[in-house]
PDB file of C-alpha atoms in Angstrom:
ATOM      1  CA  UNK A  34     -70.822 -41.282  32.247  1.00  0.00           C
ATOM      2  CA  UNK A  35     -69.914 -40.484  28.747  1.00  0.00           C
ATOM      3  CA  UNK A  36     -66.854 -38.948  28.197  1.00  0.00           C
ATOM      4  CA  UNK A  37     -66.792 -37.853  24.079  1.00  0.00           C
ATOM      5  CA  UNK A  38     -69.733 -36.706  22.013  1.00  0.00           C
ATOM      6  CA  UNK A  39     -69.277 -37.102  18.536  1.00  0.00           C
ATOM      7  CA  UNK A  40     -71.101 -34.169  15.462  1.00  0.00           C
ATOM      8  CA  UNK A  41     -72.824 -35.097  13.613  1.00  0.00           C
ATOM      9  CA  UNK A  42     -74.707 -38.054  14.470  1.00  0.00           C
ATOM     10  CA  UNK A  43     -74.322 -39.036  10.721  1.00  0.00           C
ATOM     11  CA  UNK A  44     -72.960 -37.583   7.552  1.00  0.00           C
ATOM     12  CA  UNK A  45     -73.483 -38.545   4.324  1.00  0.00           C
ATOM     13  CA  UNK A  46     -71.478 -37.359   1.522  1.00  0.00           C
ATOM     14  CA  UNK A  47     -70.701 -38.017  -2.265  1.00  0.00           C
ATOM     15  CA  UNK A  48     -67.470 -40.286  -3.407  1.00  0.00           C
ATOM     16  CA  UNK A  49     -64.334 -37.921  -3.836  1.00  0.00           C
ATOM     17  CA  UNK A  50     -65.939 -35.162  -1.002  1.00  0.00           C
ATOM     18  CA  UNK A  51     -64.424 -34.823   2.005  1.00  0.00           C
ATOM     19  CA  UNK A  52     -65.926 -35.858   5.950  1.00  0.00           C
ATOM     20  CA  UNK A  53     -65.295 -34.307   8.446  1.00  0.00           C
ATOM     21  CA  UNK A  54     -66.212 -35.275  12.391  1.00  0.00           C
ATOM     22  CA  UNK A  55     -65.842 -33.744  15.567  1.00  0.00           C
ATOM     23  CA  UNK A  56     -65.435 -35.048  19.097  1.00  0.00           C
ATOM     24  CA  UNK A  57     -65.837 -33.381  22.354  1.00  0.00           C
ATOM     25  CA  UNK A  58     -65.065 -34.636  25.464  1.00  0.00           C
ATOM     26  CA  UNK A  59     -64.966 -33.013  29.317  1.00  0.00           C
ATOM     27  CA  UNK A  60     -62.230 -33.987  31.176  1.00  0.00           C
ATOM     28  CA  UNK A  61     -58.300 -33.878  30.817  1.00  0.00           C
ATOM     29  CA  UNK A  62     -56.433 -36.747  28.373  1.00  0.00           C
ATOM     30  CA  UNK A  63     -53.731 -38.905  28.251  1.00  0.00           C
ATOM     31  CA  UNK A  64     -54.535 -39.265  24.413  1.00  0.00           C
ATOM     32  CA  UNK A  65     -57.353 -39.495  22.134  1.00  0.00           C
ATOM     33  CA  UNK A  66     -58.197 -42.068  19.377  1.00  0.00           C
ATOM     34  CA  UNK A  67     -60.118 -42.723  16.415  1.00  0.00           C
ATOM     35  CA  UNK A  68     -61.658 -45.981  15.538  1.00  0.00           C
ATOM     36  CA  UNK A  69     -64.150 -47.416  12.512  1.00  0.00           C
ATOM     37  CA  UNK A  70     -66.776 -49.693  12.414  1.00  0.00           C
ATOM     38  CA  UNK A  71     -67.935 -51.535   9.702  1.00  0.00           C
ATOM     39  CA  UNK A  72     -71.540 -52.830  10.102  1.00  0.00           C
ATOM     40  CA  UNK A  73     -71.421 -55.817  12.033  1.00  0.00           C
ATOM     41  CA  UNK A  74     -67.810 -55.906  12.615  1.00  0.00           C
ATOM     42  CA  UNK A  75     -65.697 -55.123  15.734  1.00  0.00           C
ATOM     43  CA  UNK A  76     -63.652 -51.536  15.979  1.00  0.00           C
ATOM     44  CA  UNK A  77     -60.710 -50.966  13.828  1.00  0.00           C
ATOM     45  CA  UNK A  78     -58.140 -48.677  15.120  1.00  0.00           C
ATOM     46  CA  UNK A  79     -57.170 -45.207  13.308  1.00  0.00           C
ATOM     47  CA  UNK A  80     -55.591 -42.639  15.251  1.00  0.00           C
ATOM     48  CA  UNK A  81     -53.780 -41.904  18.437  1.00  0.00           C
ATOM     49  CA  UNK A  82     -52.752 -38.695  18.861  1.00  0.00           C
ATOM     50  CA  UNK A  83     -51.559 -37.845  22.756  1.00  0.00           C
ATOM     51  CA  UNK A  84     -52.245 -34.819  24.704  1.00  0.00           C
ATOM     52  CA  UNK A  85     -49.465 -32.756  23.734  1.00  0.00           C
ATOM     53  CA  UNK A  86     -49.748 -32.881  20.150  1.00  0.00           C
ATOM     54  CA  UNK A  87     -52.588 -30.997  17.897  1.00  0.00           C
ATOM     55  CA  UNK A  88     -52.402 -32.479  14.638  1.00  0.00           C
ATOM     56  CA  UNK A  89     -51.952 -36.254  13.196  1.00  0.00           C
ATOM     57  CA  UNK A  90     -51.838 -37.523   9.323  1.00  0.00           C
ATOM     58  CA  UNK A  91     -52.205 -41.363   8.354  1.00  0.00           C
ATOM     59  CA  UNK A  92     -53.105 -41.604   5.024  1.00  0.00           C
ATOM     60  CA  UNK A  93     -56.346 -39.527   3.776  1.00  0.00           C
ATOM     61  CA  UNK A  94     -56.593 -39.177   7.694  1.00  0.00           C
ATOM     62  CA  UNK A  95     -56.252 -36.185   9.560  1.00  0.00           C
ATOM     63  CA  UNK A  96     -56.781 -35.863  13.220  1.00  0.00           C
ATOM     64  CA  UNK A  97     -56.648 -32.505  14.951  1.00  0.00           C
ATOM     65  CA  UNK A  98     -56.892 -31.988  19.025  1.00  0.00           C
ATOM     66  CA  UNK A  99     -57.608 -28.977  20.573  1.00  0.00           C
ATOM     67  CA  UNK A 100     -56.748 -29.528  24.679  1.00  0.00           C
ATOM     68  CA  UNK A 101     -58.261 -26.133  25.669  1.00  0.00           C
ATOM     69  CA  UNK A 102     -61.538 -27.024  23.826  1.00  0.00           C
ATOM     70  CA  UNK A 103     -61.579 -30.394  25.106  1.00  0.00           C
ATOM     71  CA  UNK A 104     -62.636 -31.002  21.362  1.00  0.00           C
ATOM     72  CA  UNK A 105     -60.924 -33.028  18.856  1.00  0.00           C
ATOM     73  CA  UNK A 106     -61.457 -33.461  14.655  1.00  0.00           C
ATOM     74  CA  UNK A 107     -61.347 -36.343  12.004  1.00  0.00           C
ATOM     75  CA  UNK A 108     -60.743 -35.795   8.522  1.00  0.00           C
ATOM     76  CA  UNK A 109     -61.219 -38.041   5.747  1.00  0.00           C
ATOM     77  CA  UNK A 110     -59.893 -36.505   2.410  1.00  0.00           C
ATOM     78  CA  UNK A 111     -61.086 -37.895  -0.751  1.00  0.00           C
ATOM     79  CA  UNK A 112     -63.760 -40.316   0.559  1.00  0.00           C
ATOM     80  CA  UNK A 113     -64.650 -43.554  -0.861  1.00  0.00           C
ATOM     81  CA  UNK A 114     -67.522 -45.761  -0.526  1.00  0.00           C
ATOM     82  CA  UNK A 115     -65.695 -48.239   1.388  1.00  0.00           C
ATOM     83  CA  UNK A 116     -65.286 -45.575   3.812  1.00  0.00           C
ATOM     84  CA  UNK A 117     -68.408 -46.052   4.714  1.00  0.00           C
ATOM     85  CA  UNK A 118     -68.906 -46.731   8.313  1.00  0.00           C
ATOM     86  CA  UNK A 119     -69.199 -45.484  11.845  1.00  0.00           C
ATOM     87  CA  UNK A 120     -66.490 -43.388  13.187  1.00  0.00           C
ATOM     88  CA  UNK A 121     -66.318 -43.232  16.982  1.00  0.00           C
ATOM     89  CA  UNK A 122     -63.591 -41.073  19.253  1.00  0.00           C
ATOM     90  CA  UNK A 123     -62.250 -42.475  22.301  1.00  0.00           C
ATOM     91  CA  UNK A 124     -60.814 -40.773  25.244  1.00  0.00           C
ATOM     92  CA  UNK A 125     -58.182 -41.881  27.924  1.00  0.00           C
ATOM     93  CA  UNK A 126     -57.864 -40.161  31.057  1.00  0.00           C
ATOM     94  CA  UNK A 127     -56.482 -43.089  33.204  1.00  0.00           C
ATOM     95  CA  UNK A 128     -53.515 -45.168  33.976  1.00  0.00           C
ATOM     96  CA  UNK A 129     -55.455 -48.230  33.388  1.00  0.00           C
ATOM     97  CA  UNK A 130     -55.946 -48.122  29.572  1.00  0.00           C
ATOM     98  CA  UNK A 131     -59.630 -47.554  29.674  1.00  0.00           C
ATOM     99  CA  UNK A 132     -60.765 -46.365  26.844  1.00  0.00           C
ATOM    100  CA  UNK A 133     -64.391 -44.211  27.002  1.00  0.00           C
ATOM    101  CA  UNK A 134     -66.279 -44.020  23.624  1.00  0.00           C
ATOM    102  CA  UNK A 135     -68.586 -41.764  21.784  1.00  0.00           C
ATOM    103  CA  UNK A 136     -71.506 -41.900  20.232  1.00  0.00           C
ATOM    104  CA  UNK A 137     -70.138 -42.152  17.057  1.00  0.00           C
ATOM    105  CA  UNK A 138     -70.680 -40.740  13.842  1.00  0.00           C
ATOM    106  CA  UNK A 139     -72.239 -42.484  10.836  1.00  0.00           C
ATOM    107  CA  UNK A 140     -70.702 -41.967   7.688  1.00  0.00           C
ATOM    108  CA  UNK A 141     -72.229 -42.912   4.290  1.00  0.00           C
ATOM    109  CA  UNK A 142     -70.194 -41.946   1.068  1.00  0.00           C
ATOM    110  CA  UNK A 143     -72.404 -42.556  -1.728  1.00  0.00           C
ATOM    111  CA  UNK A 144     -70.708 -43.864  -5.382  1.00  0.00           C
TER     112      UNK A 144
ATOM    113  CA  UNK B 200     -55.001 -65.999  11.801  1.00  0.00           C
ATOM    114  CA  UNK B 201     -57.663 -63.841  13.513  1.00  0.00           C
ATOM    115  CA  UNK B 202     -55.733 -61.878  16.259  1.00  0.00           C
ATOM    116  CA  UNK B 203     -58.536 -61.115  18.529  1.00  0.00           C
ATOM    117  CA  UNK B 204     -61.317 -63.809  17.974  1.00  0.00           C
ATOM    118  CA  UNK B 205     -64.087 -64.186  20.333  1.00  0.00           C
ATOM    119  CA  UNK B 206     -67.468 -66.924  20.006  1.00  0.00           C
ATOM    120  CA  UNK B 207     -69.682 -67.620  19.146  1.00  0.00           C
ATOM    121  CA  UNK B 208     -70.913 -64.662  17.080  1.00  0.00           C
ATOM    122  CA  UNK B 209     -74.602 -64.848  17.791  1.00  0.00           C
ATOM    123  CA  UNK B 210     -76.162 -65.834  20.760  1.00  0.00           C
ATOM    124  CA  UNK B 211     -79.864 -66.446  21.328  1.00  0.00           C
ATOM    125  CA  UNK B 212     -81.446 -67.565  24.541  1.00  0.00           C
ATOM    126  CA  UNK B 213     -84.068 -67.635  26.940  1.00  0.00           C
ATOM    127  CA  UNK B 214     -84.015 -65.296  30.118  1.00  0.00           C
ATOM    128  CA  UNK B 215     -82.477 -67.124  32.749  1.00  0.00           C
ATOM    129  CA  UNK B 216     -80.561 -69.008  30.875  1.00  0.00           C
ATOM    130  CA  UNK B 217     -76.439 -69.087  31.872  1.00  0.00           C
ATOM    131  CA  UNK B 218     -74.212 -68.441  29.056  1.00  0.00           C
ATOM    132  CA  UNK B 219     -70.679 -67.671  28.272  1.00  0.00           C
ATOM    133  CA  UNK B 220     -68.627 -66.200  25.807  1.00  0.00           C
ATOM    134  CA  UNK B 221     -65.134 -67.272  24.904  1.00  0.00           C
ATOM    135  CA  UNK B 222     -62.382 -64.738  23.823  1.00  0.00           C
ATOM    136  CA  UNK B 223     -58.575 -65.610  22.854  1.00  0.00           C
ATOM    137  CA  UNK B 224     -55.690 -62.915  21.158  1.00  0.00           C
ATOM    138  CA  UNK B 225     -52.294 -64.345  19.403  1.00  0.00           C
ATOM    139  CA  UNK B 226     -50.788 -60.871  19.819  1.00  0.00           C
ATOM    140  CA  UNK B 227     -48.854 -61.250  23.083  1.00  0.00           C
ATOM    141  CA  UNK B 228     -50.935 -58.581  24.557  1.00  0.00           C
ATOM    142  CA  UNK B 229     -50.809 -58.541  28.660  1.00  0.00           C
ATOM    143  CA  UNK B 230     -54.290 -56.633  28.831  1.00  0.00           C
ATOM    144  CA  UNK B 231     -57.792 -57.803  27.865  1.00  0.00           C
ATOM    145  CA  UNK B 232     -61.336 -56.319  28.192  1.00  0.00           C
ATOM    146  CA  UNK B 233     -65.173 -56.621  27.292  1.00  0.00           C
ATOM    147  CA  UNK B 234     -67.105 -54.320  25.885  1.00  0.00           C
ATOM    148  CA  UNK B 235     -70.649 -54.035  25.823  1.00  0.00           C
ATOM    149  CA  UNK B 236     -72.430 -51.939  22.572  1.00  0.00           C
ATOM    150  CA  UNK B 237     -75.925 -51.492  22.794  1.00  0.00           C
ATOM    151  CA  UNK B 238     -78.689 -50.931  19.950  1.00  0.00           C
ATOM    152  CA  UNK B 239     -77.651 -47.244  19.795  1.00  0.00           C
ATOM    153  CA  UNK B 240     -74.041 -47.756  18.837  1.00  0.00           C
ATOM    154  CA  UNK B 241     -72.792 -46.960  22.180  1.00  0.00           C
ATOM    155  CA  UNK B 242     -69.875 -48.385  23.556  1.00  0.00           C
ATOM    156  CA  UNK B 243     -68.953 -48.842  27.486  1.00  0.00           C
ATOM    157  CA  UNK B 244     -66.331 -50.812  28.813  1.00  0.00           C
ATOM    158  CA  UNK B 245     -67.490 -53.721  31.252  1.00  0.00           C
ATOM    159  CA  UNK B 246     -63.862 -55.021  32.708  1.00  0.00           C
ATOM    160  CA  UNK B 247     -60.563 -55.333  32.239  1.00  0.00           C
ATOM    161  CA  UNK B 248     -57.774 -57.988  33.035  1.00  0.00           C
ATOM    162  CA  UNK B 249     -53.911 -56.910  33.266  1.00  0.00           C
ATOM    163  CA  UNK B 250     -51.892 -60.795  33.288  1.00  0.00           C
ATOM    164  CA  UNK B 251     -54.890 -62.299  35.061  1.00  0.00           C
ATOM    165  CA  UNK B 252     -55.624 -59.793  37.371  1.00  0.00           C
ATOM    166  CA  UNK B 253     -58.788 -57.654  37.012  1.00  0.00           C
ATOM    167  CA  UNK B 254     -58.098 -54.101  36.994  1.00  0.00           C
ATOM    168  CA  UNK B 255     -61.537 -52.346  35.902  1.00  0.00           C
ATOM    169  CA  UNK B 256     -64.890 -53.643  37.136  1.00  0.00           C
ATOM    170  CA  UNK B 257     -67.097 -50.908  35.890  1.00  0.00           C
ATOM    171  CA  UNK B 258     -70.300 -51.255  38.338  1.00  0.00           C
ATOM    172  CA  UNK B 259     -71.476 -54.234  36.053  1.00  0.00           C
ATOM    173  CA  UNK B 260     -74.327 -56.458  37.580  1.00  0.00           C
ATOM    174  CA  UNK B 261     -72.467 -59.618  39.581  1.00  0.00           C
ATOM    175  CA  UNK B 262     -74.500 -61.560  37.272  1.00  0.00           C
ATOM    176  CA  UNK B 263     -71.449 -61.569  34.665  1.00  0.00           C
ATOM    177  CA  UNK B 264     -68.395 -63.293  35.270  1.00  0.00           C
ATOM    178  CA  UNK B 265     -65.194 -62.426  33.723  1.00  0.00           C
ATOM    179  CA  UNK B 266     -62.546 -65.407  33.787  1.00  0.00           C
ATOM    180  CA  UNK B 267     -59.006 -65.251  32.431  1.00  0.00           C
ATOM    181  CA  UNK B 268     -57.318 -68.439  32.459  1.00  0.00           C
ATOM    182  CA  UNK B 269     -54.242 -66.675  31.066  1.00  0.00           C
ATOM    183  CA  UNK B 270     -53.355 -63.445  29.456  1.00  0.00           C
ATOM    184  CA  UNK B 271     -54.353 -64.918  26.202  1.00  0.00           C
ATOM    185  CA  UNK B 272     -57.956 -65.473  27.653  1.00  0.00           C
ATOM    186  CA  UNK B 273     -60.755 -63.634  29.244  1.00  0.00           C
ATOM    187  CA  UNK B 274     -64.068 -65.663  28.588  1.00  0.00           C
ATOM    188  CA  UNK B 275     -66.756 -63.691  30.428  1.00  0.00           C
ATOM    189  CA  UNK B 276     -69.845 -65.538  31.907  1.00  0.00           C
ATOM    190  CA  UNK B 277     -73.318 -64.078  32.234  1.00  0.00           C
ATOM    191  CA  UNK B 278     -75.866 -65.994  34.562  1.00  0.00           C
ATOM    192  CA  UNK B 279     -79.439 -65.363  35.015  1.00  0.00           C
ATOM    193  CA  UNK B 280     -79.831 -63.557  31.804  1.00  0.00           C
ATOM    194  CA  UNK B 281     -82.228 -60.531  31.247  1.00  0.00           C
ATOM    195  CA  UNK B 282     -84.081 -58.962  28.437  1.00  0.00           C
ATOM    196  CA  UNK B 283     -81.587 -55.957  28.923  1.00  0.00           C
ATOM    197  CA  UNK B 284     -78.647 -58.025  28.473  1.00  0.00           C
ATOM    198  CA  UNK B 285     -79.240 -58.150  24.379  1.00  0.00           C
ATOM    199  CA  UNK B 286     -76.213 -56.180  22.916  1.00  0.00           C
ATOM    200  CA  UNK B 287     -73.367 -56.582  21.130  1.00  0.00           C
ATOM    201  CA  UNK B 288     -70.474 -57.478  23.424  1.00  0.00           C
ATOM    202  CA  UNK B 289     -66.520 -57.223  22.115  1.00  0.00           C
ATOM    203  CA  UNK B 290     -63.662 -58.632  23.634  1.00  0.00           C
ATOM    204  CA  UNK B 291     -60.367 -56.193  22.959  1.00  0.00           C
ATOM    205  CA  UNK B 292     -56.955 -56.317  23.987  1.00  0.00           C
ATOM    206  CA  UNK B 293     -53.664 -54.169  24.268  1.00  0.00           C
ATOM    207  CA  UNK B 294     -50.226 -53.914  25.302  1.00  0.00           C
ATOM    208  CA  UNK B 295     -50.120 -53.067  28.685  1.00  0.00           C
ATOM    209  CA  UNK B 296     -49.747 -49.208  29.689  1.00  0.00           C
ATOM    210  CA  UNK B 297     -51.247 -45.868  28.460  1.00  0.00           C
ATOM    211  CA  UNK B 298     -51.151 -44.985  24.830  1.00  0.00           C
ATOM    212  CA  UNK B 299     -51.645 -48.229  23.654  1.00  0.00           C
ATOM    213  CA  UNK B 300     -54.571 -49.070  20.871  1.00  0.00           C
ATOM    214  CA  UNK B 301     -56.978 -51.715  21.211  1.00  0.00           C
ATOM    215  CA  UNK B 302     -57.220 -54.662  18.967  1.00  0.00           C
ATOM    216  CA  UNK B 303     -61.044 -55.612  18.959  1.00  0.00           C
ATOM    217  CA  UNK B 304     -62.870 -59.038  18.419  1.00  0.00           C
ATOM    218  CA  UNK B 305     -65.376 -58.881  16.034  1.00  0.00           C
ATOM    219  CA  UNK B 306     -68.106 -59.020  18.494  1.00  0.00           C
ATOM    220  CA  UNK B 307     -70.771 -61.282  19.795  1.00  0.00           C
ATOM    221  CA  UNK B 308     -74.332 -60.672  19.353  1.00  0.00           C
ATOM    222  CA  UNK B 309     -76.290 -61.643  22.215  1.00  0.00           C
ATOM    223  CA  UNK B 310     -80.356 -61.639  21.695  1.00  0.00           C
ATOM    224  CA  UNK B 311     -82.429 -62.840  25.367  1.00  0.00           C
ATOM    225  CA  UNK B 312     -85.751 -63.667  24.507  1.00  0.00           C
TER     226      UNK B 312
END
């Protein structure tokens, strides 16, 4: 079953704005991550941020989690158009490493 | 210098045709996996191998295969193929254990016609 759903389904946004994307999921974390997609590419990694901490910075990146909402955030400060792409949260509630995905979000930032 | 590479990068065949699909890392990484993406973006993890061994077989049809060689490997095999099988499917790895990121291949598109 799915574990994270990602809001909105797509976003699109001027150059210079900011994005923001949310991620819920339902059951209890070892951590949380952010990845991008460029179109036809595979996943880059972002973001880990582990159950017991609330808020990450990498960059223009800012990740916030929120344990007793299940819910998690992804901010993108200053967009560009090369940041352009889909965003997708991933969840990890096992010992094993697996990973389950979201939907993903669909950013467009316009020039 | 590709660290995750995985071919070919498209696929098309004919249903019930065999195929494989090859996957290597260079990062020293002990744990592999395939993912499959289908046409609506969405991502679900098909298995995973820990130094050869598998450790996740997520209810995927016996008709696909994975085979790791070595921990640099995991080429997974798909027989009898079906129209359904058409997706994207990545090949990732990671260092073993939990909060560990995954390093993902760039994908391989598989169209059954």
């Amino acid at each position: 079953s799915q574990q994270g759903e990602e809001d909105p389904q797509a976003l699109s946004i001027q150059e210079g704005e900011n994005a923001t994307m949310n991620c819920s999921y339902k059951t209890s974390i070892n951590n949380l991550q952010w990845y991008r997609q460029n179109s036809g590419r595979g996943l880059v990694h972002l973001i880990l941020i582990r159950s017991n901490e609330r808020e990450k910075h990498s960059g223009r990146l800012r990740v916030t989690l929120d344990t007793s909402k299940k819910s998690s955030s992804l901010l993108i400060t200053a967009s560009r158009a090369a940041d352009t792409a889909s965003y997708f949260c991933a969840t990890d509630s096992s010992n094993t490493g697996k990973l389950i995905f979201g939907q993903g979000t669909t950013l467009q930032v316009k020039p | 210098d590709t660290a995750v590479s995985q071919t070919p990068k498209y696929l098309v065949t004919q249903m019930g045709n065999d195929k494989s699909i090859k996957c290597e890392q260079n990062l020293g990484h002990d744990t592999m996996y395939w993912y499959k993406q289908d046409s609506k973006k969405f991502l679900k993890i098909m298995f995973s191998y820990n130094n050869k061994e598998l450790i996740i077989n997520e209810t995927v049809p016996n008709r696909f295969s994975p085979k790791s060689p070595d921990k640099a490997h995991l080429n997974l095999h798909i027989n009898s193929l079906e129209l359904g099988d058409s997706a994207v499917y990545f090949c990732a790895s990671s260092v073993q254990g939990n909060n560990s990121p995954l390093h993902f291949g760039n994908g391989t598109r598989l169209t059954v016609t």
